[in-house]
Amino acid sequence: MAFGKLYLIPVPLAESAEKASYTLLHQEVIQSIDEYIVENEKTARKFLKHAGLKIPQSELVIHDYGKHVRDKVDYNALFKGLMSGKDVGLMSDAGCPGVADPGALVVAEAHKRGIHVHPLVGPSSILLALMGSGFNGQQFSFQGYLPIDKGARSRKIKDLESVSAREHSTQIFIETPFRNEQLLSELLRTCQPKTRLCIAWNLTGEDEQIISQPISRWKTLEGIDLYKKPAIFLLFAS
């Protein structure tokens, strides 16, 4: 028996951004499958509703791979439908499954079992921020979260600035939304005046903002409010 396909289905990044986040192919896939592996069931069901799901949600099979159960996931049970020939969708909490996302673990397991993985086009906050930054899009590195400790974080920022200048590369990183403003303050204290910093927040949302300026200019900007807003930080030194 042939295995089913694992469809990687991107989820909108912001409220009311559904129409900017999926294509006609998304709708075709969504209408053809009734089983999903999701990081956040509430978010997944909301997206499916807005995407025009015609299958009654009560008939869906939803597998949870959220942070509270991820370490205890039974992959044999998770992949039972796929192994029997059913197509299954994989959805992150937001954005693209597998990119800065624990869905990569599910994808890796699918490859181990010889299951065909089919990623769909959709919003990635990392790539959208890079596109909007004006920085080098041919050589870049995503660093994830920087250290929480102030000393270690400061050293990491200096290291990223040095690597960017040496390699002519864009350095991309994120922070927990309630610590965004502390990270910005540290960047302004640590980086050289000519180093360019881009911050993109609430991407695809109605209040989307992308500001890309040298550190010297950032120090003069007023009214920047990043508190509890999903943001991507990009550094480019020359």
PDB file of C-alpha atoms in Angstrom:
ATOM      1  CA  MET A   1       0.000   0.000   0.000  1.00  0.00           C
ATOM      2  CA  ALA A   2       1.297   3.464  -0.923  1.00  0.00           C
ATOM      3  CA  PHE A   3       1.845   5.924   1.897  1.00  0.00           C
ATOM      4  CA  GLY A   4      -0.055   9.181   2.122  1.00  0.00           C
ATOM      5  CA  LYS A   5       1.536  12.619   1.704  1.00  0.00           C
ATOM      6  CA  LEU A   6       2.436  14.937   4.546  1.00  0.00           C
ATOM      7  CA  TYR A   7       1.359  18.442   3.512  1.00  0.00           C
ATOM      8  CA  LEU A   8       3.133  21.300   5.297  1.00  0.00           C
ATOM      9  CA  ILE A   9       0.446  23.979   5.559  1.00  0.00           C
ATOM     10  CA  PRO A  10       1.534  27.510   6.561  1.00  0.00           C
ATOM     11  CA  VAL A  11      -0.688  29.383   9.025  1.00  0.00           C
ATOM     12  CA  PRO A  12      -1.285  33.182   8.992  1.00  0.00           C
ATOM     13  CA  LEU A  13       1.106  35.293  11.062  1.00  0.00           C
ATOM     14  CA  ALA A  14      -1.434  37.913  12.144  1.00  0.00           C
ATOM     15  CA  GLU A  15      -5.134  38.409  12.790  1.00  0.00           C
ATOM     16  CA  SER A  16      -7.274  38.997   9.704  1.00  0.00           C
ATOM     17  CA  ALA A  17      -4.389  38.054   7.385  1.00  0.00           C
ATOM     18  CA  GLU A  18      -5.880  34.856   6.013  1.00  0.00           C
ATOM     19  CA  LYS A  19      -6.427  36.142   2.463  1.00  0.00           C
ATOM     20  CA  ALA A  20      -2.761  37.170   2.283  1.00  0.00           C
ATOM     21  CA  SER A  21      -1.608  33.805   3.585  1.00  0.00           C
ATOM     22  CA  TYR A  22      -2.998  31.030   1.413  1.00  0.00           C
ATOM     23  CA  THR A  23      -3.479  30.132  -2.240  1.00  0.00           C
ATOM     24  CA  LEU A  24      -6.063  28.162  -4.207  1.00  0.00           C
ATOM     25  CA  LEU A  25      -3.892  25.083  -3.681  1.00  0.00           C
ATOM     26  CA  HIS A  26      -4.285  25.466   0.075  1.00  0.00           C
ATOM     27  CA  GLN A  27      -8.045  25.329  -0.361  1.00  0.00           C
ATOM     28  CA  GLU A  28      -7.831  22.235  -2.563  1.00  0.00           C
ATOM     29  CA  VAL A  29      -5.636  20.430  -0.030  1.00  0.00           C
ATOM     30  CA  ILE A  30      -7.778  21.463   2.923  1.00  0.00           C
ATOM     31  CA  GLN A  31     -10.926  20.146   1.252  1.00  0.00           C
ATOM     32  CA  SER A  32      -9.249  16.821   0.475  1.00  0.00           C
ATOM     33  CA  ILE A  33      -7.905  15.815   3.907  1.00  0.00           C
ATOM     34  CA  ASP A  34      -9.481  15.354   7.310  1.00  0.00           C
ATOM     35  CA  GLU A  35      -6.432  14.592   9.474  1.00  0.00           C
ATOM     36  CA  TYR A  36      -3.914  17.071  10.866  1.00  0.00           C
ATOM     37  CA  ILE A  37      -0.850  17.217  13.090  1.00  0.00           C
ATOM     38  CA  VAL A  38      -0.843  20.618  14.809  1.00  0.00           C
ATOM     39  CA  GLU A  39       1.100  22.648  17.332  1.00  0.00           C
ATOM     40  CA  ASN A  40      -1.983  24.577  18.469  1.00  0.00           C
ATOM     41  CA  GLU A  41      -5.410  23.037  17.913  1.00  0.00           C
ATOM     42  CA  LYS A  42      -7.333  26.289  18.490  1.00  0.00           C
ATOM     43  CA  THR A  43      -5.203  28.191  15.957  1.00  0.00           C
ATOM     44  CA  ALA A  44      -5.418  25.350  13.441  1.00  0.00           C
ATOM     45  CA  ARG A  45      -9.206  25.070  13.627  1.00  0.00           C
ATOM     46  CA  LYS A  46      -9.587  28.841  13.298  1.00  0.00           C
ATOM     47  CA  PHE A  47      -7.406  28.887  10.190  1.00  0.00           C
ATOM     48  CA  LEU A  48      -9.279  25.995   8.603  1.00  0.00           C
ATOM     49  CA  LYS A  49     -12.577  27.783   9.194  1.00  0.00           C
ATOM     50  CA  HIS A  50     -11.329  31.016   7.608  1.00  0.00           C
ATOM     51  CA  ALA A  51      -9.797  29.087   4.710  1.00  0.00           C
ATOM     52  CA  GLY A  52     -13.245  27.789   3.818  1.00  0.00           C
ATOM     53  CA  LEU A  53     -13.171  24.241   5.197  1.00  0.00           C
ATOM     54  CA  LYS A  54     -16.323  22.386   4.102  1.00  0.00           C
ATOM     55  CA  ILE A  55     -15.717  19.211   6.080  1.00  0.00           C
ATOM     56  CA  PRO A  56     -17.472  19.427   9.481  1.00  0.00           C
ATOM     57  CA  GLN A  57     -14.797  20.112  12.076  1.00  0.00           C
ATOM     58  CA  SER A  58     -16.297  17.421  14.283  1.00  0.00           C
ATOM     59  CA  GLU A  59     -15.144  14.896  11.668  1.00  0.00           C
ATOM     60  CA  LEU A  60     -11.508  16.016  11.728  1.00  0.00           C
ATOM     61  CA  VAL A  61      -8.774  13.955  13.352  1.00  0.00           C
ATOM     62  CA  ILE A  62      -6.416  16.347  15.154  1.00  0.00           C
ATOM     63  CA  HIS A  63      -3.083  15.159  16.582  1.00  0.00           C
ATOM     64  CA  ASP A  64      -1.428  17.459  19.120  1.00  0.00           C
ATOM     65  CA  TYR A  65       2.364  17.963  18.992  1.00  0.00           C
ATOM     66  CA  GLY A  66       2.364  21.065  21.206  1.00  0.00           C
ATOM     67  CA  LYS A  67       5.103  21.718  23.750  1.00  0.00           C
ATOM     68  CA  HIS A  68       3.273  19.979  26.602  1.00  0.00           C
ATOM     69  CA  VAL A  69       3.084  16.620  24.829  1.00  0.00           C
ATOM     70  CA  ARG A  70       5.941  16.783  22.306  1.00  0.00           C
ATOM     71  CA  ASP A  71       8.391  14.726  24.380  1.00  0.00           C
ATOM     72  CA  LYS A  72       5.819  11.952  24.773  1.00  0.00           C
ATOM     73  CA  VAL A  73       4.565  11.723  21.187  1.00  0.00           C
ATOM     74  CA  ASP A  74       3.942   8.195  19.909  1.00  0.00           C
ATOM     75  CA  TYR A  75       5.081   8.485  16.283  1.00  0.00           C
ATOM     76  CA  ASN A  76       3.550   5.143  15.373  1.00  0.00           C
ATOM     77  CA  ALA A  77       0.142   6.500  16.369  1.00  0.00           C
ATOM     78  CA  LEU A  78       0.877   9.909  14.834  1.00  0.00           C
ATOM     79  CA  PHE A  79       1.780   8.358  11.474  1.00  0.00           C
ATOM     80  CA  LYS A  80      -0.857   5.625  11.407  1.00  0.00           C
ATOM     81  CA  GLY A  81      -3.018   7.467   8.874  1.00  0.00           C
ATOM     82  CA  LEU A  82      -0.060   8.350   6.663  1.00  0.00           C
ATOM     83  CA  MET A  83       1.266   4.796   6.714  1.00  0.00           C
ATOM     84  CA  SER A  84      -2.164   3.508   5.677  1.00  0.00           C
ATOM     85  CA  GLY A  85      -2.318   5.818   2.649  1.00  0.00           C
ATOM     86  CA  LYS A  86      -4.107   8.913   4.008  1.00  0.00           C
ATOM     87  CA  ASP A  87      -2.858  12.411   3.272  1.00  0.00           C
ATOM     88  CA  VAL A  88      -2.256  14.452   6.435  1.00  0.00           C
ATOM     89  CA  GLY A  89      -1.652  18.162   7.045  1.00  0.00           C
ATOM     90  CA  LEU A  90       1.000  19.580   9.377  1.00  0.00           C
ATOM     91  CA  MET A  91       0.433  23.059  10.836  1.00  0.00           C
ATOM     92  CA  SER A  92       2.516  25.275  13.083  1.00  0.00           C
ATOM     93  CA  ASP A  93       1.114  27.818  15.544  1.00  0.00           C
ATOM     94  CA  ALA A  94       1.944  30.523  12.963  1.00  0.00           C
ATOM     95  CA  GLY A  95       3.947  30.738   9.750  1.00  0.00           C
ATOM     96  CA  CYS A  96       5.680  27.860   7.996  1.00  0.00           C
ATOM     97  CA  PRO A  97       5.931  24.419   9.615  1.00  0.00           C
ATOM     98  CA  GLY A  98       9.503  23.324  10.185  1.00  0.00           C
ATOM     99  CA  VAL A  99      11.096  26.793   9.953  1.00  0.00           C
ATOM    100  CA  ALA A 100      12.156  27.864  13.452  1.00  0.00           C
ATOM    101  CA  ASP A 101       9.406  25.475  14.445  1.00  0.00           C
ATOM    102  CA  PRO A 102       9.218  22.067  16.167  1.00  0.00           C
ATOM    103  CA  GLY A 103       7.329  20.676  13.181  1.00  0.00           C
ATOM    104  CA  ALA A 104      10.784  19.920  11.794  1.00  0.00           C
ATOM    105  CA  LEU A 105      10.804  16.884  14.105  1.00  0.00           C
ATOM    106  CA  VAL A 106       7.655  15.541  12.455  1.00  0.00           C
ATOM    107  CA  VAL A 107       9.088  16.177   8.984  1.00  0.00           C
ATOM    108  CA  ALA A 108      12.315  14.384   9.887  1.00  0.00           C
ATOM    109  CA  GLU A 109      10.352  11.383  11.126  1.00  0.00           C
ATOM    110  CA  ALA A 110       8.331  11.360   7.907  1.00  0.00           C
ATOM    111  CA  HIS A 111      11.523  11.161   5.848  1.00  0.00           C
ATOM    112  CA  LYS A 112      12.790   8.292   8.006  1.00  0.00           C
ATOM    113  CA  ARG A 113       9.633   6.369   7.151  1.00  0.00           C
ATOM    114  CA  GLY A 114       9.779   7.113   3.439  1.00  0.00           C
ATOM    115  CA  ILE A 115       6.727   9.391   3.491  1.00  0.00           C
ATOM    116  CA  HIS A 116       6.548  12.059   0.780  1.00  0.00           C
ATOM    117  CA  VAL A 117       6.690  15.583   2.252  1.00  0.00           C
ATOM    118  CA  HIS A 118       4.923  18.346   0.300  1.00  0.00           C
ATOM    119  CA  PRO A 119       5.514  21.934   1.556  1.00  0.00           C
ATOM    120  CA  LEU A 120       2.982  24.574   0.498  1.00  0.00           C
ATOM    121  CA  VAL A 121       3.787  28.203  -0.213  1.00  0.00           C
ATOM    122  CA  GLY A 122       2.984  30.536   2.668  1.00  0.00           C
ATOM    123  CA  PRO A 123       4.129  33.310   5.004  1.00  0.00           C
ATOM    124  CA  SER A 124       7.481  33.065   6.782  1.00  0.00           C
ATOM    125  CA  SER A 125       8.199  35.971   9.129  1.00  0.00           C
ATOM    126  CA  ILE A 126      11.944  35.370   8.705  1.00  0.00           C
ATOM    127  CA  LEU A 127      11.884  35.657   4.912  1.00  0.00           C
ATOM    128  CA  LEU A 128       9.348  38.495   4.873  1.00  0.00           C
ATOM    129  CA  ALA A 129      11.547  40.500   7.245  1.00  0.00           C
ATOM    130  CA  LEU A 130      14.642  39.774   5.155  1.00  0.00           C
ATOM    131  CA  MET A 131      12.824  40.823   1.996  1.00  0.00           C
ATOM    132  CA  GLY A 132      11.769  44.087   3.602  1.00  0.00           C
ATOM    133  CA  SER A 133      15.104  44.916   5.234  1.00  0.00           C
ATOM    134  CA  GLY A 134      17.182  45.888   2.215  1.00  0.00           C
ATOM    135  CA  PHE A 135      20.032  43.774   3.629  1.00  0.00           C
ATOM    136  CA  ASN A 136      22.004  41.004   1.936  1.00  0.00           C
ATOM    137  CA  GLY A 137      19.501  38.342   0.883  1.00  0.00           C
ATOM    138  CA  GLN A 138      22.130  36.069  -0.658  1.00  0.00           C
ATOM    139  CA  GLN A 139      24.063  35.377   2.524  1.00  0.00           C
ATOM    140  CA  PHE A 140      22.196  35.338   5.794  1.00  0.00           C
ATOM    141  CA  SER A 141      21.938  33.357   9.008  1.00  0.00           C
ATOM    142  CA  PHE A 142      19.041  32.821  11.397  1.00  0.00           C
ATOM    143  CA  GLN A 143      20.267  32.693  14.998  1.00  0.00           C
ATOM    144  CA  GLY A 144      16.988  32.026  16.821  1.00  0.00           C
ATOM    145  CA  TYR A 145      16.888  33.444  20.354  1.00  0.00           C
ATOM    146  CA  LEU A 146      19.872  35.295  21.802  1.00  0.00           C
ATOM    147  CA  PRO A 147      21.036  34.539  25.367  1.00  0.00           C
ATOM    148  CA  ILE A 148      18.866  35.892  28.194  1.00  0.00           C
ATOM    149  CA  ASP A 149      21.847  36.761  30.411  1.00  0.00           C
ATOM    150  CA  LYS A 150      22.784  40.399  29.744  1.00  0.00           C
ATOM    151  CA  GLY A 151      26.512  39.789  29.569  1.00  0.00           C
ATOM    152  CA  ALA A 152      26.196  36.789  27.285  1.00  0.00           C
ATOM    153  CA  ARG A 153      23.671  38.601  25.122  1.00  0.00           C
ATOM    154  CA  SER A 154      25.935  41.617  24.722  1.00  0.00           C
ATOM    155  CA  ARG A 155      28.838  39.379  23.713  1.00  0.00           C
ATOM    156  CA  LYS A 156      26.626  37.548  21.234  1.00  0.00           C
ATOM    157  CA  ILE A 157      25.496  40.817  19.642  1.00  0.00           C
ATOM    158  CA  LYS A 158      29.101  41.959  19.245  1.00  0.00           C
ATOM    159  CA  ASP A 159      29.975  38.585  17.731  1.00  0.00           C
ATOM    160  CA  LEU A 160      27.080  38.772  15.241  1.00  0.00           C
ATOM    161  CA  GLU A 161      28.069  42.307  14.284  1.00  0.00           C
ATOM    162  CA  SER A 162      31.647  41.158  13.699  1.00  0.00           C
ATOM    163  CA  VAL A 163      30.545  38.148  11.617  1.00  0.00           C
ATOM    164  CA  SER A 164      28.219  40.347   9.549  1.00  0.00           C
ATOM    165  CA  ALA A 165      30.999  42.837   8.772  1.00  0.00           C
ATOM    166  CA  ARG A 166      33.520  40.088   7.978  1.00  0.00           C
ATOM    167  CA  GLU A 167      31.231  37.941   5.816  1.00  0.00           C
ATOM    168  CA  HIS A 168      28.964  40.672   4.449  1.00  0.00           C
ATOM    169  CA  SER A 169      26.060  38.623   5.804  1.00  0.00           C
ATOM    170  CA  THR A 170      22.695  39.453   7.343  1.00  0.00           C
ATOM    171  CA  GLN A 171      22.228  38.168  10.890  1.00  0.00           C
ATOM    172  CA  ILE A 172      18.619  37.432  11.859  1.00  0.00           C
ATOM    173  CA  PHE A 173      17.286  36.709  15.354  1.00  0.00           C
ATOM    174  CA  ILE A 174      14.179  36.887  17.514  1.00  0.00           C
ATOM    175  CA  GLU A 175      13.152  37.520  21.102  1.00  0.00           C
ATOM    176  CA  THR A 176      10.193  36.677  23.298  1.00  0.00           C
ATOM    177  CA  PRO A 177       7.762  39.552  22.593  1.00  0.00           C
ATOM    178  CA  PHE A 178       7.711  40.882  26.159  1.00  0.00           C
ATOM    179  CA  ARG A 179      11.533  41.259  26.058  1.00  0.00           C
ATOM    180  CA  ASN A 180      11.715  43.020  22.672  1.00  0.00           C
ATOM    181  CA  GLU A 181      12.354  46.447  24.140  1.00  0.00           C
ATOM    182  CA  GLN A 182      15.204  45.215  26.350  1.00  0.00           C
ATOM    183  CA  LEU A 183      16.835  43.654  23.293  1.00  0.00           C
ATOM    184  CA  LEU A 184      16.472  46.881  21.317  1.00  0.00           C
ATOM    185  CA  SER A 185      18.097  48.846  24.150  1.00  0.00           C
ATOM    186  CA  GLU A 186      20.987  46.377  24.224  1.00  0.00           C
ATOM    187  CA  LEU A 187      21.453  46.639  20.455  1.00  0.00           C
ATOM    188  CA  LEU A 188      21.564  50.435  20.633  1.00  0.00           C
ATOM    189  CA  ARG A 189      24.142  50.304  23.450  1.00  0.00           C
ATOM    190  CA  THR A 190      26.330  47.638  21.876  1.00  0.00           C
ATOM    191  CA  CYS A 191      26.421  48.139  18.112  1.00  0.00           C
ATOM    192  CA  GLN A 192      28.496  50.587  16.097  1.00  0.00           C
ATOM    193  CA  PRO A 193      26.679  53.737  14.837  1.00  0.00           C
ATOM    194  CA  LYS A 194      26.996  52.712  11.169  1.00  0.00           C
ATOM    195  CA  THR A 195      25.700  49.178  11.699  1.00  0.00           C
ATOM    196  CA  ARG A 196      22.255  48.818  10.187  1.00  0.00           C
ATOM    197  CA  LEU A 197      19.379  47.379  12.181  1.00  0.00           C
ATOM    198  CA  CYS A 198      16.006  46.328  10.819  1.00  0.00           C
ATOM    199  CA  ILE A 199      13.056  45.430  13.016  1.00  0.00           C
ATOM    200  CA  ALA A 200       9.907  44.029  11.426  1.00  0.00           C
ATOM    201  CA  TRP A 201       6.863  43.460  13.587  1.00  0.00           C
ATOM    202  CA  ASN A 202       3.247  42.368  13.176  1.00  0.00           C
ATOM    203  CA  LEU A 203       4.110  41.197   9.668  1.00  0.00           C
ATOM    204  CA  THR A 204       1.094  40.781   7.338  1.00  0.00           C
ATOM    205  CA  GLY A 205      -1.087  42.476   9.974  1.00  0.00           C
ATOM    206  CA  GLU A 206      -2.952  45.744   9.530  1.00  0.00           C
ATOM    207  CA  ASP A 207      -0.389  47.508  11.754  1.00  0.00           C
ATOM    208  CA  GLU A 208       2.673  45.936  10.114  1.00  0.00           C
ATOM    209  CA  GLN A 209       5.882  47.927  10.569  1.00  0.00           C
ATOM    210  CA  ILE A 210       9.332  47.476   9.025  1.00  0.00           C
ATOM    211  CA  ILE A 211      12.006  49.989   9.997  1.00  0.00           C
ATOM    212  CA  SER A 212      15.534  49.618   8.596  1.00  0.00           C
ATOM    213  CA  GLN A 213      18.044  52.268   9.686  1.00  0.00           C
ATOM    214  CA  PRO A 214      21.613  52.660  10.995  1.00  0.00           C
ATOM    215  CA  ILE A 215      22.000  52.404  14.765  1.00  0.00           C
ATOM    216  CA  SER A 216      22.748  56.151  14.887  1.00  0.00           C
ATOM    217  CA  ARG A 217      19.341  56.857  13.359  1.00  0.00           C
ATOM    218  CA  TRP A 218      17.559  54.357  15.603  1.00  0.00           C
ATOM    219  CA  LYS A 219      18.788  56.320  18.632  1.00  0.00           C
ATOM    220  CA  THR A 220      16.818  59.364  17.463  1.00  0.00           C
ATOM    221  CA  LEU A 221      13.540  57.574  16.716  1.00  0.00           C
ATOM    222  CA  GLU A 222      10.626  58.091  19.087  1.00  0.00           C
ATOM    223  CA  GLY A 223       7.380  56.249  19.647  1.00  0.00           C
ATOM    224  CA  ILE A 224       8.707  52.768  18.900  1.00  0.00           C
ATOM    225  CA  ASP A 225       6.546  50.309  20.823  1.00  0.00           C
ATOM    226  CA  LEU A 226       7.613  46.674  20.498  1.00  0.00           C
ATOM    227  CA  TYR A 227       6.135  45.377  23.746  1.00  0.00           C
ATOM    228  CA  LYS A 228       4.404  42.018  23.247  1.00  0.00           C
ATOM    229  CA  LYS A 229       4.540  42.343  19.453  1.00  0.00           C
ATOM    230  CA  PRO A 230       5.900  39.471  17.319  1.00  0.00           C
ATOM    231  CA  ALA A 231       9.128  40.871  15.866  1.00  0.00           C
ATOM    232  CA  ILE A 232      12.117  39.863  13.762  1.00  0.00           C
ATOM    233  CA  PHE A 233      15.492  41.580  14.260  1.00  0.00           C
ATOM    234  CA  LEU A 234      18.084  41.834  11.467  1.00  0.00           C
ATOM    235  CA  LEU A 235      21.640  43.163  11.765  1.00  0.00           C
ATOM    236  CA  PHE A 236      23.908  44.156   8.896  1.00  0.00           C
ATOM    237  CA  ALA A 237      27.390  45.634   9.393  1.00  0.00           C
ATOM    238  CA  SER A 238      29.790  46.803   6.739  1.00  0.00           C
TER     239      SER A 238
END
